[in-house]
Amino acid sequence: MTKFLIVTFLNFTQSLLFAQETKYWTLKNCVDYALETNTEIQRQQVDVAMKTTGVRIAKKERLPSITGYSNVHSIFGRSQDIFGNIQRNDNLNSNMGLTSEIMLYNFGALKSQARKSKLETEIAELEMDIIKRTVTIQIVQAYLELLLKQSILQTHDSAVTNAHSLHMRAKLTYEAGSTSQSELYEAKATLVRAQQEQAVAKLAMDRAKLNLAQLMLLDDHSQLLIKFDAGTNTFRLPNSLSESDAYSASYIIDPKVKQIGKRLLENEMERKIIRGDRHPRVTGSATFGSTYFNPFAFQQRLGNFFTQTGNNFAQQVAITANIPIFNKGQTRLKLKQIDLSRVGIELDEQLQKQEIRKEIQQILFDFRSNQEQYIHAKEVLTYTEKAMEFAKKSYEAGRSSIYDYNNSRNNFIQAQNAVLEARYSTIFSYKMLLYQTTGSYDDE
């Protein structure tokens, strides 16, 4: 008795630990995991970091630059002076110092360049949002597809159980002599067909699970267990939501539209930078340094290195203005290119909004048609189930054949599958409409 209790306790503990280790993936878990592991998103994050560094570089261009210089050179040999005398001219020269330069005026090109770099960063971030949006839609679709295949498999599991019971009953009644051999074979054939359809449904579910795991970059798709209530049986849009409202909401949150808006601002900054080529650029500079000279041929020295460095110390302050006069018309042509580029960006914006309108129209059409099909499919399922129950009672009472009951049972299974397909199609359309108009696939 003691051994039995110990074994029972160990089995219970093992089952409890297994249940604790089992992880069920919700839709949000799958989306978050996919966004975290997606390599394309990670690559875009690196690009955003690079663009952010570019912003810092552009802002620091406003600061003065300071450089140090030092030069030492020596001359050996003979040379001719201005009087025609040839003599040796061996000497050692050196100079050193600091020089600094700062931009005083360039028609705001540095400021425009900094703003352009910031816009490039925001465009890169929106590109990452576009990738995340695509990945999210793929995950939602694959997740609901897996739920559909799992539900269909459950209907086939039920069908196999029912077919097995039918076969056992036919076998018993055949042995009792109240059922013909043809009905026994028909019951056996029904069981085999149900098992075959069950296997096909199992393969479809495994394929859907593999597809979702691949999108998530999950190595072992066998660990992907989902348990999710897809929602209620009714999916009603707010009464105030019209197509025009859906368009407006989608325009506001769509990352591609936002990105195009940033591209227009970037185009404006680029235009200001190019216009700066028509204006003078003024720079200020300051130099602090000293020189040293040592003529080897002279008996009298000019002073040692430290003495000369102190005596020859000098400062220079300068303001330089570069005034453009003629640059072969390049500025005018570049401005024309920028204007044409802006026209192209505006056309891209119109195309994107047209694409959004088409997507919203398609989603609304799919949602309403799927919802209508779902309502009709549920009605068909109700009456098909009643017909199957009557057929079952009639068969068990011996007033109808197994063929009539199998036909009724098959109609019921088809009706169940139709309800499931319509239901999950409605859910997907509903979530896509939410995602397009609110940026979230969950209505909670």
Short mmCIF file of C-alpha atoms in Angstrom, two decimals:
data_model
loop_
_atom_site.label_atom_id
_atom_site.label_comp_id
_atom_site.label_asym_id
_atom_site.label_seq_id
_atom_site.Cartn_x
_atom_site.Cartn_y
_atom_site.Cartn_z
CA MET A 1 0.00 0.00 0.00
CA THR A 2 2.84 2.36 0.86
CA LYS A 3 4.58 1.68 -2.46
CA PHE A 4 1.34 2.36 -4.31
CA LEU A 5 0.95 5.73 -2.57
CA ILE A 6 4.56 6.66 -3.36
CA VAL A 7 4.21 5.79 -7.06
CA THR A 8 0.91 7.67 -7.24
CA PHE A 9 2.49 10.73 -5.60
CA LEU A 10 5.47 10.67 -8.00
CA ASN A 11 3.20 10.38 -11.03
CA PHE A 12 1.07 13.25 -9.77
CA THR A 13 4.16 15.40 -9.15
CA GLN A 14 5.53 14.64 -12.63
CA SER A 15 2.21 15.53 -14.23
CA LEU A 16 2.05 18.76 -12.25
CA LEU A 17 5.57 19.75 -13.30
CA PHE A 18 4.79 18.97 -16.93
CA ALA A 19 1.66 21.10 -16.76
CA GLN A 20 3.67 23.96 -15.30
CA GLU A 21 6.30 23.68 -18.03
CA THR A 22 3.74 23.60 -20.83
CA LYS A 23 3.54 27.00 -22.46
CA TYR A 24 0.55 28.06 -24.48
CA TRP A 25 1.16 30.84 -26.96
CA THR A 26 -1.41 33.59 -27.23
CA LEU A 27 -1.65 35.76 -30.30
CA LYS A 28 0.16 38.58 -28.50
CA ASN A 29 2.94 36.20 -27.42
CA CYS A 30 3.46 35.10 -31.01
CA VAL A 31 3.50 38.66 -32.36
CA ASP A 32 5.89 39.92 -29.67
CA TYR A 33 8.24 36.97 -30.17
CA ALA A 34 8.26 37.41 -33.95
CA LEU A 35 8.99 41.13 -33.66
CA GLU A 36 11.82 40.40 -31.25
CA THR A 37 13.53 37.70 -33.33
CA ASN A 38 12.93 39.04 -36.85
CA THR A 39 16.31 39.57 -38.51
CA GLU A 40 15.06 42.25 -40.90
CA ILE A 41 13.83 44.32 -37.95
CA GLN A 42 17.16 43.88 -36.18
CA ARG A 43 18.97 45.02 -39.31
CA GLN A 44 16.74 48.08 -39.50
CA GLN A 45 17.47 48.84 -35.84
CA VAL A 46 21.16 48.99 -36.74
CA ASP A 47 20.33 51.39 -39.58
CA VAL A 48 18.36 53.59 -37.16
CA ALA A 49 21.33 53.65 -34.76
CA MET A 50 23.60 54.68 -37.63
CA LYS A 51 21.20 57.47 -38.64
CA THR A 52 21.04 58.65 -35.02
CA THR A 53 24.83 58.90 -34.96
CA GLY A 54 24.62 60.90 -38.18
CA VAL A 55 22.36 63.42 -36.42
CA ARG A 56 24.97 63.93 -33.70
CA ILE A 57 27.67 64.39 -36.33
CA ALA A 58 25.56 66.98 -38.20
CA LYS A 59 24.88 68.96 -35.01
CA LYS A 60 28.57 69.01 -34.07
CA GLU A 61 29.41 70.62 -37.43
CA ARG A 62 28.31 73.93 -35.88
CA LEU A 63 31.19 73.79 -33.40
CA PRO A 64 34.63 75.21 -34.25
CA SER A 65 37.34 72.81 -35.33
CA ILE A 66 40.78 73.00 -33.68
CA THR A 67 43.87 71.33 -35.10
CA GLY A 68 47.50 71.38 -34.14
CA TYR A 69 50.35 71.40 -36.62
CA SER A 70 54.10 70.89 -36.50
CA ASN A 71 56.63 70.81 -39.31
CA VAL A 72 60.40 70.25 -39.33
CA HIS A 73 62.52 70.31 -42.46
CA SER A 74 66.20 70.76 -43.29
CA ILE A 75 68.03 71.95 -46.42
CA PHE A 76 71.56 70.82 -47.37
CA GLY A 77 73.58 71.91 -50.40
CA ARG A 78 74.62 74.92 -52.47
CA SER A 79 72.35 77.59 -53.88
CA GLN A 80 72.64 80.91 -55.68
CA ASP A 81 71.49 84.08 -54.02
CA ILE A 82 69.98 87.14 -55.76
CA PHE A 83 73.43 88.59 -56.40
CA GLY A 84 74.66 85.54 -58.26
CA ASN A 85 76.86 84.27 -55.50
CA ILE A 86 76.97 80.52 -55.05
CA GLN A 87 77.40 79.31 -51.52
CA ARG A 88 76.26 76.59 -49.17
CA ASN A 89 72.85 77.06 -47.68
CA ASP A 90 72.49 74.49 -44.94
CA ASN A 91 69.71 75.23 -42.45
CA LEU A 92 67.02 73.75 -40.25
CA ASN A 93 63.45 75.13 -40.22
CA SER A 94 60.46 74.25 -38.08
CA ASN A 95 57.07 75.67 -37.21
CA MET A 96 54.27 74.64 -34.92
CA GLY A 97 51.00 75.97 -33.60
CA LEU A 98 47.24 75.70 -33.33
CA THR A 99 44.63 76.71 -35.84
CA SER A 100 40.87 76.96 -35.40
CA GLU A 101 38.05 77.48 -37.91
CA ILE A 102 34.34 78.12 -37.55
CA MET A 103 31.51 78.66 -40.02
CA LEU A 104 30.00 82.12 -39.54
CA TYR A 105 27.43 82.17 -42.32
CA ASN A 106 26.35 79.66 -44.96
CA PHE A 107 22.64 80.47 -45.49
CA GLY A 108 21.63 78.07 -42.69
CA ALA A 109 23.10 75.04 -44.46
CA LEU A 110 24.44 73.49 -41.23
CA LYS A 111 21.07 73.85 -39.51
CA SER A 112 19.26 72.43 -42.53
CA GLN A 113 21.71 69.52 -42.70
CA ALA A 114 21.10 68.71 -39.03
CA ARG A 115 17.32 68.75 -39.55
CA LYS A 116 17.71 66.60 -42.65
CA SER A 117 19.76 64.04 -40.70
CA LYS A 118 17.07 63.92 -38.03
CA LEU A 119 14.41 63.39 -40.70
CA GLU A 120 16.49 60.55 -42.18
CA THR A 121 16.49 58.92 -38.73
CA GLU A 122 12.71 59.28 -38.45
CA ILE A 123 12.29 57.82 -41.95
CA ALA A 124 14.44 54.82 -40.93
CA GLU A 125 12.30 54.35 -37.79
CA LEU A 126 9.12 54.44 -39.89
CA GLU A 127 10.67 51.88 -42.24
CA MET A 128 11.10 49.64 -39.21
CA ASP A 129 7.43 50.25 -38.32
CA ILE A 130 6.48 49.17 -41.84
CA ILE A 131 8.40 45.92 -41.41
CA LYS A 132 6.78 45.35 -38.01
CA ARG A 133 3.37 45.98 -39.53
CA THR A 134 3.98 43.40 -42.25
CA VAL A 135 5.27 40.82 -39.76
CA THR A 136 2.30 41.43 -37.44
CA ILE A 137 -0.23 40.88 -40.24
CA GLN A 138 1.53 37.68 -41.28
CA ILE A 139 1.53 36.37 -37.71
CA VAL A 140 -2.16 37.21 -37.14
CA GLN A 141 -3.12 35.46 -40.37
CA ALA A 142 -0.95 32.39 -39.65
CA TYR A 143 -2.19 32.19 -36.05
CA LEU A 144 -5.85 32.24 -37.04
CA GLU A 145 -5.11 29.74 -39.81
CA LEU A 146 -3.64 27.39 -37.20
CA LEU A 147 -6.67 27.87 -34.97
CA LEU A 148 -8.93 27.02 -37.91
CA LYS A 149 -6.98 23.86 -38.73
CA GLN A 150 -7.03 22.80 -35.08
CA SER A 151 -10.80 23.30 -34.89
CA ILE A 152 -11.33 21.35 -38.12
CA LEU A 153 -9.17 18.55 -36.71
CA GLN A 154 -11.40 18.43 -33.64
CA THR A 155 -14.46 17.92 -35.84
CA HIS A 156 -12.69 15.04 -37.60
CA ASP A 157 -11.65 13.56 -34.23
CA SER A 158 -15.30 13.59 -33.26
CA ALA A 159 -16.19 12.03 -36.61
CA VAL A 160 -13.69 9.19 -36.05
CA THR A 161 -15.11 8.54 -32.58
CA ASN A 162 -18.62 8.42 -33.98
CA ALA A 163 -17.58 6.21 -36.90
CA HIS A 164 -15.85 3.82 -34.50
CA SER A 165 -19.01 3.55 -32.39
CA LEU A 166 -21.05 3.00 -35.53
CA HIS A 167 -18.71 0.26 -36.69
CA MET A 168 -18.82 -1.51 -33.31
CA ARG A 169 -22.63 -1.38 -33.32
CA ALA A 170 -22.77 -2.72 -36.87
CA LYS A 171 -20.39 -5.51 -35.94
CA LEU A 172 -22.48 -6.52 -32.94
CA THR A 173 -25.77 -6.43 -34.86
CA TYR A 174 -24.17 -8.40 -37.72
CA GLU A 175 -23.05 -11.08 -35.31
CA ALA A 176 -26.56 -11.10 -33.88
CA GLY A 177 -27.95 -11.57 -37.38
CA SER A 178 -29.97 -8.36 -37.52
CA THR A 179 -27.63 -6.46 -39.89
CA SER A 180 -26.50 -7.37 -43.36
CA GLN A 181 -22.89 -7.83 -44.31
CA SER A 182 -23.05 -4.83 -46.69
CA GLU A 183 -23.95 -2.54 -43.78
CA LEU A 184 -21.01 -3.91 -41.80
CA TYR A 185 -18.67 -3.16 -44.70
CA GLU A 186 -20.21 0.29 -45.08
CA ALA A 187 -19.60 0.99 -41.38
CA LYS A 188 -16.01 -0.19 -41.76
CA ALA A 189 -15.55 1.99 -44.87
CA THR A 190 -17.01 4.96 -43.00
CA LEU A 191 -14.49 4.45 -40.20
CA VAL A 192 -11.57 4.20 -42.64
CA ARG A 193 -12.69 7.36 -44.52
CA ALA A 194 -13.04 9.23 -41.25
CA GLN A 195 -9.54 8.15 -40.19
CA GLN A 196 -8.16 9.21 -43.58
CA GLU A 197 -9.82 12.63 -43.33
CA GLN A 198 -8.52 12.90 -39.78
CA ALA A 199 -4.98 12.24 -41.00
CA VAL A 200 -5.35 14.86 -43.75
CA ALA A 201 -6.66 17.38 -41.20
CA LYS A 202 -3.72 16.55 -38.92
CA LEU A 203 -1.25 17.19 -41.74
CA ALA A 204 -2.98 20.50 -42.54
CA MET A 205 -2.71 21.52 -38.88
CA ASP A 206 0.96 20.53 -38.72
CA ARG A 207 1.63 22.51 -41.90
CA ALA A 208 -0.10 25.57 -40.44
CA LYS A 209 1.89 25.19 -37.22
CA LEU A 210 5.14 24.91 -39.18
CA ASN A 211 4.27 28.04 -41.15
CA LEU A 212 3.61 30.02 -37.97
CA ALA A 213 6.81 28.73 -36.34
CA GLN A 214 8.84 29.72 -39.42
CA LEU A 215 7.40 33.23 -39.36
CA MET A 216 8.31 33.45 -35.67
CA LEU A 217 11.77 31.93 -36.29
CA LEU A 218 10.94 29.30 -33.69
CA ASP A 219 13.30 26.34 -34.05
CA ASP A 220 11.06 23.58 -32.70
CA HIS A 221 7.54 23.97 -34.06
CA SER A 222 6.38 21.02 -31.97
CA GLN A 223 6.61 23.28 -28.90
CA LEU A 224 4.16 25.74 -30.44
CA LEU A 225 0.97 25.11 -28.48
CA ILE A 226 -1.78 27.68 -28.81
CA LYS A 227 -4.84 28.05 -26.70
CA PHE A 228 -6.95 31.02 -27.59
CA ASP A 229 -10.61 31.98 -27.62
CA ALA A 230 -10.99 33.63 -30.99
CA GLY A 231 -13.78 35.86 -29.70
CA THR A 232 -17.53 35.94 -29.49
CA ASN A 233 -19.87 34.83 -32.20
CA THR A 234 -20.76 38.41 -33.13
CA PHE A 235 -18.40 40.98 -34.61
CA ARG A 236 -20.13 44.29 -35.09
CA LEU A 237 -18.48 47.47 -36.21
CA PRO A 238 -19.22 50.73 -34.40
CA ASN A 239 -22.27 52.41 -35.89
CA SER A 240 -20.28 55.63 -36.39
CA LEU A 241 -17.55 53.96 -38.44
CA SER A 242 -17.99 54.67 -42.13
CA GLU A 243 -15.62 54.11 -45.03
CA SER A 244 -14.55 57.76 -44.98
CA ASP A 245 -13.85 57.53 -41.23
CA ALA A 246 -11.82 54.37 -41.82
CA TYR A 247 -9.83 56.12 -44.56
CA SER A 248 -9.07 59.12 -42.36
CA ALA A 249 -8.05 56.97 -39.39
CA SER A 250 -5.81 54.81 -41.57
CA TYR A 251 -4.14 57.86 -43.16
CA ILE A 252 -3.16 59.08 -39.69
CA ILE A 253 -1.59 55.86 -38.39
CA ASP A 254 -0.27 54.27 -41.59
CA PRO A 255 3.57 54.29 -41.36
CA LYS A 256 3.99 54.56 -45.12
CA VAL A 257 1.93 57.77 -45.22
CA LYS A 258 3.92 59.11 -42.27
CA GLN A 259 7.14 58.18 -44.02
CA ILE A 260 6.11 60.03 -47.17
CA GLY A 261 5.37 63.12 -45.06
CA LYS A 262 8.90 62.94 -43.63
CA ARG A 263 10.31 62.54 -47.13
CA LEU A 264 8.58 65.76 -48.18
CA LEU A 265 10.18 67.60 -45.25
CA GLU A 266 13.53 66.04 -46.13
CA ASN A 267 13.10 67.27 -49.70
CA GLU A 268 12.49 70.78 -48.36
CA MET A 269 15.66 70.66 -46.26
CA GLU A 270 17.65 69.40 -49.24
CA ARG A 271 16.33 72.32 -51.27
CA LYS A 272 17.51 74.81 -48.63
CA ILE A 273 20.95 73.22 -48.59
CA ILE A 274 21.26 73.47 -52.38
CA ARG A 275 20.01 77.05 -52.36
CA GLY A 276 22.91 77.83 -50.04
CA ASP A 277 25.27 77.29 -52.98
CA ARG A 278 24.00 80.60 -54.40
CA HIS A 279 24.97 82.58 -51.29
CA PRO A 280 28.38 83.48 -49.92
CA ARG A 281 29.94 81.40 -47.21
CA VAL A 282 31.84 83.20 -44.48
CA THR A 283 34.31 81.41 -42.24
CA GLY A 284 36.42 82.71 -39.40
CA SER A 285 39.82 81.33 -38.51
CA ALA A 286 42.53 81.95 -35.94
CA THR A 287 46.12 80.69 -35.90
CA PHE A 288 48.59 80.72 -33.01
CA GLY A 289 52.11 79.51 -33.67
CA SER A 290 55.85 80.08 -33.77
CA THR A 291 58.83 79.30 -36.00
CA TYR A 292 62.46 78.24 -35.53
CA PHE A 293 65.41 78.76 -37.94
CA ASN A 294 68.97 77.44 -37.59
CA PRO A 295 71.54 78.38 -40.28
CA PHE A 296 74.38 75.95 -39.74
CA ALA A 297 76.97 78.09 -41.65
CA PHE A 298 76.66 81.14 -39.40
CA GLN A 299 79.04 81.42 -36.50
CA GLN A 300 76.65 83.66 -34.67
CA ARG A 301 73.55 81.81 -33.60
CA LEU A 302 70.06 83.35 -33.71
CA GLY A 303 69.13 81.85 -30.38
CA ASN A 304 68.25 78.41 -29.18
CA PHE A 305 64.96 76.67 -29.87
CA PHE A 306 63.13 77.97 -26.81
CA THR A 307 64.38 81.54 -27.31
CA GLN A 308 63.30 81.65 -30.95
CA THR A 309 59.98 80.01 -30.14
CA GLY A 310 59.23 82.77 -27.65
CA ASN A 311 60.48 85.56 -29.89
CA ASN A 312 58.70 84.35 -33.05
CA PHE A 313 55.31 83.65 -31.44
CA ALA A 314 52.55 85.17 -33.60
CA GLN A 315 48.76 85.17 -33.92
CA GLN A 316 46.62 85.51 -36.98
CA VAL A 317 42.86 86.12 -37.17
CA ALA A 318 41.10 85.98 -40.51
CA ILE A 319 37.64 86.11 -42.01
CA THR A 320 37.20 84.45 -45.37
CA ALA A 321 34.23 84.92 -47.70
CA ASN A 322 33.67 82.55 -50.63
CA ILE A 323 31.31 84.19 -53.09
CA PRO A 324 29.87 81.96 -55.84
CA ILE A 325 29.98 83.58 -59.25
CA PHE A 326 29.58 80.81 -61.82
CA ASN A 327 29.26 77.06 -61.26
CA LYS A 328 28.13 75.98 -64.71
CA GLY A 329 24.44 76.15 -63.77
CA GLN A 330 24.71 73.15 -61.46
CA THR A 331 22.72 74.78 -58.64
CA ARG A 332 19.79 75.53 -60.94
CA LEU A 333 19.79 71.98 -62.30
CA LYS A 334 19.98 70.49 -58.80
CA LEU A 335 17.01 72.60 -57.71
CA LYS A 336 15.09 71.35 -60.73
CA GLN A 337 15.90 67.77 -59.71
CA ILE A 338 14.68 68.46 -56.18
CA ASP A 339 11.41 69.91 -57.47
CA LEU A 340 10.85 66.89 -59.70
CA SER A 341 11.65 64.62 -56.77
CA ARG A 342 9.02 66.41 -54.69
CA VAL A 343 6.43 65.83 -57.42
CA GLY A 344 7.33 62.12 -57.37
CA ILE A 345 6.97 61.97 -53.58
CA GLU A 346 3.55 63.66 -53.75
CA LEU A 347 2.48 61.10 -56.35
CA ASP A 348 3.71 58.34 -54.04
CA GLU A 349 1.50 59.80 -51.32
CA GLN A 350 -1.52 59.72 -53.62
CA LEU A 351 -0.74 56.13 -54.65
CA GLN A 352 -0.39 55.04 -51.02
CA LYS A 353 -3.70 56.64 -50.07
CA GLN A 354 -5.34 54.96 -53.05
CA GLU A 355 -3.87 51.65 -51.90
CA ILE A 356 -5.20 52.26 -48.38
CA ARG A 357 -8.67 52.99 -49.73
CA LYS A 358 -8.60 49.77 -51.73
CA GLU A 359 -7.45 47.78 -48.70
CA ILE A 360 -10.16 49.29 -46.49
CA GLN A 361 -12.82 48.63 -49.12
CA GLN A 362 -11.64 45.03 -49.52
CA ILE A 363 -11.47 44.46 -45.76
CA LEU A 364 -14.95 45.91 -45.21
CA PHE A 365 -16.33 43.82 -48.06
CA ASP A 366 -14.66 40.66 -46.73
CA PHE A 367 -15.83 41.36 -43.19
CA ARG A 368 -19.45 41.93 -44.14
CA SER A 369 -19.58 39.02 -46.58
CA ASN A 370 -17.82 36.66 -44.13
CA GLN A 371 -20.12 37.78 -41.33
CA GLU A 372 -23.13 37.10 -43.53
CA GLN A 373 -21.75 33.70 -44.49
CA TYR A 374 -21.09 32.97 -40.83
CA ILE A 375 -24.70 33.73 -39.90
CA HIS A 376 -26.03 31.53 -42.72
CA ALA A 377 -23.53 28.75 -41.92
CA LYS A 378 -24.65 28.67 -38.29
CA GLU A 379 -28.26 28.41 -39.42
CA VAL A 380 -27.40 25.56 -41.79
CA LEU A 381 -25.45 23.85 -38.98
CA THR A 382 -28.45 24.05 -36.65
CA TYR A 383 -30.81 22.34 -39.08
CA THR A 384 -28.17 19.88 -40.28
CA GLU A 385 -27.51 18.82 -36.70
CA LYS A 386 -31.22 18.26 -36.12
CA ALA A 387 -31.45 16.25 -39.33
CA MET A 388 -28.48 14.15 -38.24
CA GLU A 389 -30.05 13.48 -34.83
CA PHE A 390 -33.29 12.32 -36.45
CA ALA A 391 -31.32 10.18 -38.90
CA LYS A 392 -29.39 8.63 -36.04
CA LYS A 393 -32.56 7.80 -34.11
CA SER A 394 -34.16 6.43 -37.26
CA TYR A 395 -31.11 4.25 -37.97
CA GLU A 396 -30.94 2.97 -34.40
CA ALA A 397 -34.66 2.18 -34.59
CA GLY A 398 -34.07 0.24 -37.81
CA ARG A 399 -36.29 2.49 -39.96
CA SER A 400 -33.44 3.79 -42.15
CA SER A 401 -30.18 2.42 -43.52
CA ILE A 402 -26.62 3.23 -42.54
CA TYR A 403 -26.21 5.01 -45.87
CA ASP A 404 -28.85 7.59 -44.92
CA TYR A 405 -27.21 8.17 -41.56
CA ASN A 406 -23.71 8.50 -43.08
CA ASN A 407 -24.99 10.99 -45.61
CA SER A 408 -26.58 13.05 -42.83
CA ARG A 409 -23.43 12.79 -40.75
CA ASN A 410 -21.23 13.97 -43.64
CA ASN A 411 -23.52 16.93 -44.21
CA PHE A 412 -23.15 17.82 -40.55
CA ILE A 413 -19.35 17.67 -40.71
CA GLN A 414 -19.32 19.86 -43.81
CA ALA A 415 -21.60 22.35 -42.07
CA GLN A 416 -19.27 22.43 -39.06
CA ASN A 417 -16.27 23.13 -41.28
CA ALA A 418 -18.17 25.86 -43.12
CA VAL A 419 -19.02 27.55 -39.81
CA LEU A 420 -15.41 27.38 -38.68
CA GLU A 421 -14.04 28.78 -41.93
CA ALA A 422 -16.59 31.60 -41.97
CA ARG A 423 -15.93 32.36 -38.32
CA TYR A 424 -12.16 32.64 -38.57
CA SER A 425 -12.39 34.53 -41.85
CA THR A 426 -14.65 37.02 -40.09
CA ILE A 427 -12.23 37.28 -37.17
CA PHE A 428 -9.30 37.93 -39.50
CA SER A 429 -11.16 40.62 -41.44
CA TYR A 430 -12.28 42.20 -38.19
CA LYS A 431 -8.77 42.27 -36.74
CA MET A 432 -7.32 43.64 -39.96
CA LEU A 433 -9.88 46.44 -39.94
CA LEU A 434 -8.98 47.23 -36.33
CA TYR A 435 -5.29 47.16 -37.19
CA GLN A 436 -5.75 49.46 -40.18
CA THR A 437 -7.79 52.03 -38.27
CA THR A 438 -6.40 51.85 -34.72
CA GLY A 439 -2.94 50.28 -35.04
CA SER A 440 -3.98 47.39 -32.77
CA TYR A 441 -5.34 43.96 -33.70
CA ASP A 442 -7.10 43.62 -30.32
CA ASP A 443 -10.33 45.46 -29.57
CA GLU A 444 -9.90 45.29 -25.82
#
